[in-house]
GROMACS .gro file of C-alpha atoms in nm:
model
  327
    1MET     CA    1 -10.993  -2.451   6.379
    2ALA     CA    2 -11.130  -2.116   6.498
    3ALA     CA    3 -10.848  -1.933   6.318
    4VAL     CA    4 -10.918  -2.121   5.996
    5GLY     CA    5 -11.283  -2.024   6.023
    6ALA     CA    6 -11.185  -1.660   6.068
    7ALA     CA    7 -10.981  -1.671   5.748
    8ALA     CA    8 -11.266  -1.825   5.554
    9VAL     CA    9 -11.503  -1.552   5.672
   10LEU     CA   10 -11.251  -1.282   5.587
   11MET     CA   11 -11.184  -1.419   5.239
   12ALA     CA   12 -11.557  -1.437   5.167
   13ALA     CA   13 -11.602  -1.080   5.287
   14LEU     CA   14 -11.313  -0.961   5.075
   15ALA     CA   15 -11.460  -1.125   4.769
   16ALA     CA   16 -11.802  -0.973   4.839
   17CYS     CA   17 -11.663  -0.623   4.870
   18GLY     CA   18 -11.583  -0.595   4.501
   19GLY     CA   19 -11.383  -0.294   4.391
   20SER     CA   20 -11.237  -0.155   4.076
   21ALA     CA   21 -10.904  -0.247   3.925
   22ASP     CA   22 -10.647   0.027   3.893
   23ALA     CA   23 -10.630   0.167   3.543
   24GLY     CA   24 -10.329   0.392   3.602
   25SER     CA   25 -10.019   0.357   3.389
   26GLY     CA   26  -9.783   0.281   3.676
   27PRO     CA   27  -9.810   0.027   3.956
   28VAL     CA   28  -9.979   0.107   4.285
   29VAL     CA   29  -9.704   0.136   4.546
   30VAL     CA   30  -9.772   0.024   4.902
   31ARG     CA   31  -9.519   0.186   5.135
   32LEU     CA   32  -9.459  -0.003   5.459
   33VAL     CA   33  -9.233   0.052   5.757
   34ASP     CA   34  -8.943  -0.187   5.807
   35PRO     CA   35  -9.093  -0.470   6.017
   36GLY     CA   36  -8.782  -0.567   6.210
   37ASN     CA   37  -8.686  -0.924   6.285
   38TYR     CA   38  -9.008  -1.098   6.386
   39GLY     CA   39  -9.381  -1.117   6.322
   40PRO     CA   40  -9.603  -1.156   6.014
   41LEU     CA   41  -9.477  -0.843   5.839
   42ALA     CA   42  -9.114  -0.952   5.880
   43TYR     CA   43  -9.205  -1.296   5.748
   44ALA     CA   44  -9.388  -1.139   5.455
   45LYS     CA   45  -9.088  -0.924   5.370
   46LYS     CA   46  -8.843  -1.213   5.374
   47HIS     CA   47  -9.064  -1.452   5.179
   48ASN     CA   48  -9.211  -1.190   4.940
   49SER     CA   49  -9.560  -1.291   5.054
   50PHE     CA   50  -9.723  -0.982   4.907
   51ASP     CA   51  -9.551  -0.988   4.569
   52GLY     CA   52  -9.758  -1.249   4.383
   53PRO     CA   53 -10.104  -1.137   4.500
   54LEU     CA   54 -10.024  -0.769   4.442
   55ALA     CA   55  -9.870  -0.825   4.099
   56LYS     CA   56 -10.213  -0.938   3.979
   57LEU     CA   57 -10.340  -0.591   4.071
   58ASN     CA   58 -10.049  -0.401   3.915
   59ALA     CA   59  -9.919  -0.319   4.262
   60LYS     CA   60  -9.600  -0.366   4.461
   61VAL     CA   61  -9.458  -0.299   4.806
   62GLU     CA   62  -9.170  -0.080   4.916
   63TRP     CA   63  -9.018  -0.115   5.263
   64GLY     CA   64  -8.912   0.201   5.441
   65GLY     CA   65  -8.763   0.311   5.771
   66THR     CA   66  -8.790   0.178   6.125
   67TYR     CA   67  -9.020   0.339   6.382
   68ALA     CA   68  -9.070   0.256   6.749
   69SER     CA   69  -9.450   0.295   6.742
   70PHE     CA   70  -9.743   0.423   6.538
   71THR     CA   71  -9.705   0.763   6.703
   72ALA     CA   72  -9.347   0.782   6.579
   73THR     CA   73  -9.467   0.693   6.229
   74THR     CA   74  -9.729   0.966   6.194
   75ASP     CA   75  -9.508   1.220   6.016
   76ALA     CA   76  -9.417   0.957   5.756
   77ILE     CA   77  -9.784   0.863   5.715
   78HIS     CA   78  -9.887   1.226   5.676
   79SER     CA   79  -9.621   1.288   5.410
   80GLY     CA   80  -9.710   0.970   5.221
   81ALA     CA   81  -9.374   0.804   5.285
   82VAL     CA   82  -9.583   0.533   5.458
   83ASN     CA   83  -9.933   0.460   5.331
   84PHE     CA   84 -10.025   0.134   5.508
   85ALA     CA   85  -9.936   0.099   5.874
   86GLU     CA   86 -10.000  -0.105   6.186
   87GLY     CA   87 -10.099   0.059   6.512
   88ALA     CA   88 -10.383   0.088   6.763
   89PHE     CA   89 -10.699   0.293   6.809
   90SER     CA   90 -10.539   0.523   7.067
   91PRO     CA   91 -10.263   0.680   6.855
   92ALA     CA   92 -10.490   0.679   6.550
   93LEU     CA   93 -10.731   0.903   6.742
   94GLY     CA   94 -10.453   1.153   6.802
   95TYR     CA   95 -10.375   1.152   6.432
   96LEU     CA   96 -10.740   1.175   6.329
   97ALA     CA   97 -10.786   1.477   6.554
   98THR     CA   98 -10.586   1.684   6.306
   99SER     CA   99 -10.585   1.485   5.980
  100ASP     CA  100 -10.840   1.309   5.763
  101ASP     CA  101 -10.604   1.134   5.522
  102ILE     CA  102 -10.622   0.784   5.680
  103LYS     CA  103 -10.892   0.526   5.741
  104ILE     CA  104 -10.894   0.225   5.973
  105VAL     CA  105 -10.919  -0.075   5.741
  106ALA     CA  106 -10.864  -0.383   5.962
  107VAL     CA  107 -10.855  -0.468   6.332
  108LYS     CA  108 -10.754  -0.735   6.582
  109ASP     CA  109 -10.949  -0.817   6.895
  110VAL     CA  110 -10.784  -0.752   7.231
  111VAL     CA  111 -10.579  -1.048   7.356
  112THR     CA  112 -10.692  -1.153   7.704
  113ASP     CA  113 -10.558  -1.509   7.724
  114PRO     CA  114 -10.322  -1.526   8.027
  115ARG     CA  115 -10.097  -1.762   7.833
  116ALA     CA  116 -10.023  -1.488   7.580
  117GLY     CA  117  -9.696  -1.300   7.571
  118ALA     CA  118  -9.615  -0.987   7.764
  119GLY     CA  119  -9.808  -0.739   7.552
  120ASP     CA  120  -9.768  -0.400   7.719
  121GLY     CA  121  -9.798  -0.249   8.064
  122LEU     CA  122  -9.671  -0.039   8.353
  123ILE     CA  123  -9.318  -0.124   8.462
  124VAL     CA  124  -9.077   0.000   8.729
  125PRO     CA  125  -8.711  -0.072   8.812
  126PRO     CA  126  -8.667  -0.396   9.010
  127ASP     CA  127  -8.576  -0.211   9.330
  128SER     CA  128  -8.855   0.049   9.304
  129PRO     CA  129  -9.081   0.105   9.608
  130ILE     CA  130  -9.378   0.126   9.370
  131ARG     CA  131  -9.582  -0.191   9.414
  132THR     CA  132  -9.930  -0.092   9.300
  133VAL     CA  133 -10.090   0.170   9.077
  134ALA     CA  134 -10.189   0.359   9.393
  135ASP     CA  135  -9.819   0.412   9.465
  136LEU     CA  136  -9.790   0.631   9.154
  137ARG     CA  137  -9.919   0.940   9.335
  138GLY     CA  138  -9.664   1.217   9.289
  139LYS     CA  139  -9.449   1.005   9.056
  140ARG     CA  140  -9.324   1.064   8.702
  141VAL     CA  141  -9.451   0.812   8.448
  142ALA     CA  142  -9.329   0.797   8.089
  143VAL     CA  143  -9.601   0.750   7.826
  144ASN     CA  144  -9.640   0.816   7.457
  145LYS     CA  145  -9.871   1.116   7.420
  146ALA     CA  146 -10.224   1.041   7.300
  147GLY     CA  147 -10.121   0.682   7.238
  148ARG     CA  148 -10.162   0.342   7.401
  149GLY     CA  149  -9.920   0.422   7.683
  150GLU     CA  150 -10.119   0.723   7.797
  151TYR     CA  151 -10.450   0.542   7.745
  152LEU     CA  152 -10.345   0.244   7.958
  153LEU     CA  153 -10.213   0.469   8.233
  154LEU     CA  154 -10.540   0.664   8.246
  155LEU     CA  155 -10.738   0.339   8.258
  156ALA     CA  156 -10.519   0.200   8.538
  157LEU     CA  157 -10.550   0.519   8.742
  158LYS     CA  158 -10.928   0.525   8.700
  159GLN     CA  159 -10.953   0.160   8.804
  160ALA     CA  160 -10.744   0.235   9.115
  161GLY     CA  161 -10.945   0.546   9.199
  162ILE     CA  162 -10.647   0.779   9.155
  163PRO     CA  163 -10.714   1.121   8.998
  164ALA     CA  164 -10.507   1.154   8.683
  165ASP     CA  165 -10.368   1.492   8.790
  166GLN     CA  166 -10.196   1.330   9.090
  167VAL     CA  167  -9.951   1.156   8.856
  168GLN     CA  168  -9.712   1.340   8.627
  169ARG     CA  169  -9.724   1.210   8.272
  170VAL     CA  170  -9.391   1.253   8.093
  171TYR     CA  171  -9.441   1.244   7.717
  172LEU     CA  172  -9.169   1.043   7.544
  173GLN     CA  173  -9.141   0.815   7.245
  174GLN     CA  174  -9.045   0.456   7.323
  175ASP     CA  175  -8.673   0.493   7.253
  176GLN     CA  176  -8.658   0.812   7.461
  177ALA     CA  177  -8.862   0.652   7.739
  178ALA     CA  178  -8.628   0.352   7.749
  179SER     CA  179  -8.333   0.582   7.810
  180ALA     CA  180  -8.519   0.788   8.072
  181PHE     CA  181  -8.630   0.472   8.248
  182THR     CA  182  -8.281   0.323   8.254
  183THR     CA  183  -8.121   0.642   8.387
  184GLY     CA  184  -8.385   0.704   8.654
  185GLN     CA  185  -8.530   1.022   8.500
  186VAL     CA  186  -8.879   0.872   8.539
  187ASP     CA  187  -9.018   0.655   8.818
  188ALA     CA  188  -9.224   0.428   8.594
  189TRP     CA  189  -9.302   0.366   8.230
  190VAL     CA  190  -9.601   0.233   8.038
  191ALA     CA  191  -9.403   0.043   7.777
  192ILE     CA  192  -9.579  -0.074   7.462
  193VAL     CA  193  -9.522  -0.270   7.144
  194ARG     CA  194  -9.176  -0.427   7.143
  195ALA     CA  195  -9.036  -0.212   7.422
  196PHE     CA  196  -9.237  -0.389   7.694
  197PRO     CA  197  -9.106  -0.745   7.646
  198GLN     CA  198  -8.754  -0.611   7.596
  199ALA     CA  199  -8.767  -0.417   7.923
  200VAL     CA  200  -8.915  -0.712   8.113
  201ALA     CA  201  -8.646  -0.940   7.974
  202LYS     CA  202  -8.386  -0.697   8.112
  203GLY     CA  203  -8.532  -0.715   8.463
  204ALA     CA  204  -8.802  -0.447   8.482
  205ARG     CA  205  -9.080  -0.532   8.728
  206VAL     CA  206  -9.439  -0.535   8.605
  207VAL     CA  207  -9.694  -0.344   8.814
  208SER     CA  208  -9.991  -0.365   8.577
  209ARG     CA  209 -10.050  -0.531   8.240
  210GLY     CA  210 -10.260  -0.384   7.966
  211ARG     CA  211 -10.456  -0.705   7.919
  212ASP     CA  212 -10.572  -0.688   8.282
  213LEU     CA  213 -10.754  -0.359   8.217
  214PRO     CA  214 -11.097  -0.306   8.054
  215SER     CA  215 -10.933  -0.183   7.736
  216ASP     CA  216 -11.117  -0.095   7.415
  217ASP     CA  217 -10.790  -0.023   7.236
  218LEU     CA  218 -10.782  -0.265   6.943
  219ASN     CA  219 -10.475  -0.315   6.730
  220MET     CA  220 -10.543  -0.216   6.372
  221PHE     CA  221 -10.410  -0.124   6.031
  222VAL     CA  222 -10.471   0.207   5.861
  223ALA     CA  223 -10.437   0.302   5.497
  224ARG     CA  224 -10.400   0.645   5.346
  225THR     CA  225 -10.709   0.762   5.165
  226ASP     CA  226 -10.519   0.819   4.840
  227LEU     CA  227 -10.413   0.453   4.837
  228LEU     CA  228 -10.771   0.346   4.901
  229ALA     CA  229 -10.901   0.580   4.632
  230ARG     CA  230 -10.663   0.449   4.371
  231ASN     CA  231 -10.735   0.078   4.430
  232PRO     CA  232 -10.905  -0.054   4.744
  233ASP     CA  233 -10.852  -0.411   4.620
  234VAL     CA  234 -10.481  -0.365   4.691
  235VAL     CA  235 -10.556  -0.292   5.056
  236ARG     CA  236 -10.801  -0.582   5.078
  237THR     CA  237 -10.532  -0.813   4.943
  238LEU     CA  238 -10.281  -0.695   5.202
  239ILE     CA  239 -10.535  -0.768   5.475
  240GLN     CA  240 -10.608  -1.115   5.335
  241VAL     CA  241 -10.239  -1.209   5.319
  242LEU     CA  242 -10.174  -1.079   5.671
  243SER     CA  243 -10.475  -1.269   5.805
  244GLU     CA  244 -10.341  -1.591   5.655
  245LEU     CA  245  -9.999  -1.522   5.804
  246ASP     CA  246 -10.157  -1.459   6.145
  247GLU     CA  247 -10.309  -1.806   6.128
  248GLN     CA  248  -9.975  -1.958   6.033
  249GLU     CA  249  -9.805  -1.779   6.320
  250LYS     CA  250 -10.061  -1.913   6.568
  251ALA     CA  251  -9.990  -2.266   6.448
  252GLU     CA  252  -9.611  -2.234   6.417
  253PRO     CA  253  -9.496  -1.919   6.601
  254GLU     CA  254  -9.132  -2.027   6.600
  255LYS     CA  255  -9.113  -1.971   6.223
  256PHE     CA  256  -9.194  -1.604   6.272
  257GLN     CA  257  -8.906  -1.533   6.513
  258ASN     CA  258  -8.559  -1.407   6.422
  259VAL     CA  259  -8.667  -1.395   6.059
  260PHE     CA  260  -8.360  -1.211   5.929
  261ALA     CA  261  -8.103  -1.255   6.205
  262THR     CA  262  -8.056  -1.531   6.460
  263GLN     CA  263  -7.769  -1.352   6.634
  264GLY     CA  264  -7.682  -0.995   6.723
  265PRO     CA  265  -7.881  -0.706   6.872
  266ALA     CA  266  -8.185  -0.764   6.653
  267ALA     CA  267  -8.221  -1.129   6.753
  268ALA     CA  268  -8.453  -1.231   7.037
  269THR     CA  269  -8.317  -1.487   7.284
  270GLY     CA  270  -8.407  -1.627   7.624
  271LEU     CA  271  -8.708  -1.471   7.795
  272GLN     CA  272  -8.776  -1.231   7.510
  273LEU     CA  273  -8.786  -1.513   7.254
  274GLU     CA  274  -9.018  -1.715   7.478
  275ASN     CA  275  -9.244  -1.411   7.509
  276ASN     CA  276  -9.249  -1.351   7.133
  277ILE     CA  277  -9.349  -1.713   7.070
  278ALA     CA  278  -9.628  -1.694   7.327
  279THR     CA  279  -9.746  -1.366   7.177
  280GLY     CA  280  -9.771  -1.517   6.830
  281ARG     CA  281  -9.940  -1.836   6.948
  282TYR     CA  282 -10.224  -1.654   7.127
  283ASP     CA  283 -10.259  -1.344   6.912
  284ASN     CA  284 -10.587  -1.286   6.733
  285VAL     CA  285 -10.632  -1.294   6.357
  286LEU     CA  286 -10.659  -0.971   6.159
  287ARG     CA  287 -11.016  -0.912   6.043
  288LEU     CA  288 -11.232  -0.654   5.871
  289PRO     CA  289 -11.396  -0.401   6.105
  290GLN     CA  290 -11.747  -0.464   6.233
  291PRO     CA  291 -12.003  -0.204   6.347
  292GLY     CA  292 -11.931  -0.287   6.713
  293ASP     CA  293 -11.574  -0.169   6.668
  294GLU     CA  294 -11.702   0.185   6.630
  295ALA     CA  295 -11.826   0.175   6.991
  296ARG     CA  296 -11.484   0.057   7.108
  297LEU     CA  297 -11.313   0.340   6.923
  298ASP     CA  298 -11.559   0.579   7.084
  299GLY     CA  299 -11.471   0.431   7.425
  300VAL     CA  300 -11.102   0.507   7.379
  301SER     CA  301 -11.187   0.854   7.254
  302ALA     CA  302 -11.404   0.920   7.562
  303VAL     CA  303 -11.111   0.846   7.796
  304PHE     CA  304 -10.892   1.093   7.610
  305VAL     CA  305 -11.157   1.364   7.599
  306GLU     CA  306 -11.244   1.319   7.968
  307ASN     CA  307 -10.880   1.370   8.060
  308LYS     CA  308 -10.831   1.658   7.813
  309VAL     CA  309 -10.577   1.463   7.607
  310LEU     CA  310 -10.787   1.538   7.298
  311PRO     CA  311 -11.026   1.831   7.258
  312ALA     CA  312 -11.318   1.634   7.114
  313SER     CA  313 -11.428   1.284   7.021
  314ALA     CA  314 -11.358   1.153   6.674
  315ASP     CA  315 -11.652   1.048   6.459
  316PRO     CA  316 -11.624   0.667   6.434
  317LYS     CA  317 -11.831   0.670   6.116
  318LYS     CA  318 -11.559   0.875   5.948
  319ALA     CA  319 -11.264   0.691   6.103
  320PHE     CA  320 -11.336   0.350   5.947
  321TYR     CA  321 -11.323   0.268   5.578
  322ASP     CA  322 -11.658   0.139   5.455
  323TRP     CA  323 -11.600  -0.206   5.310
  324GLY     CA  324 -11.972  -0.253   5.245
  325ASP     CA  325 -12.085  -0.596   5.369
  326ARG     CA  326 -11.831  -0.653   5.648
  327LYS     CA  327 -11.988  -0.963   5.808
   0.00000   0.00000   0.00000
């Protein structure tokens, strides 16, 4: 019932925001990354969930390439090959440090329910002598630079009282980190997004989970400013559809697994499938940003600035798109 209430609030807020219809001659094109084989975006792609609502606004979607994380997608976002993307505050801050062509348009609250799926966290090989975060002194840890991996590592080190400079951060994208982890080139890895449950399913041992840390790093969606300028109603509609799909996934998470393939390398089975189902059942529903989210963004930024990952804090007032009445 709580999820249904969230959708009702979101739909009312979307309606209250208003917005102008696009008067251009051609359709507005929303360019999305390929969503893979599970989750609301994959479900939306297979069932054409965006097509009807967007057609009313003279808009359509195009599905593009596959990327391991938001950080890996940034070049495509900057070029305009992707103009609506899912990610988290942490990598968005790295992007916003050098570019002003995106705005955060929707967020999800941090999942803390212990029944939820794996999420993300610090992992080591099963035979590693590393048992606690304190054991990371002098070790090499793979993280994605200025992204959730680095943020979670810095939080874990601070919580354990370990100076960040006593641990070597090795900057790698998720696919590169997976290879380095498997071949022993790094001692540990803060795996995120889909890499974490995959690694755990293959036997990696979990030292620390992201949900056990005092994280301010909300998941979110960003839109390019040119898309928002042309027709913000298109973006609002995407958010509304995704919110409704989040609610459906919470109620029936099995329907959102192995959307395109039930066999082969893209299909989740065994422990990974169980994790994906638990993740969907206890995930939070996408919502419009609230003023309090600006403080959380500032909290993530402060960790990065304190550890010299970023030179200065981002202005939260400029990072979020102003939807007007967001309650």
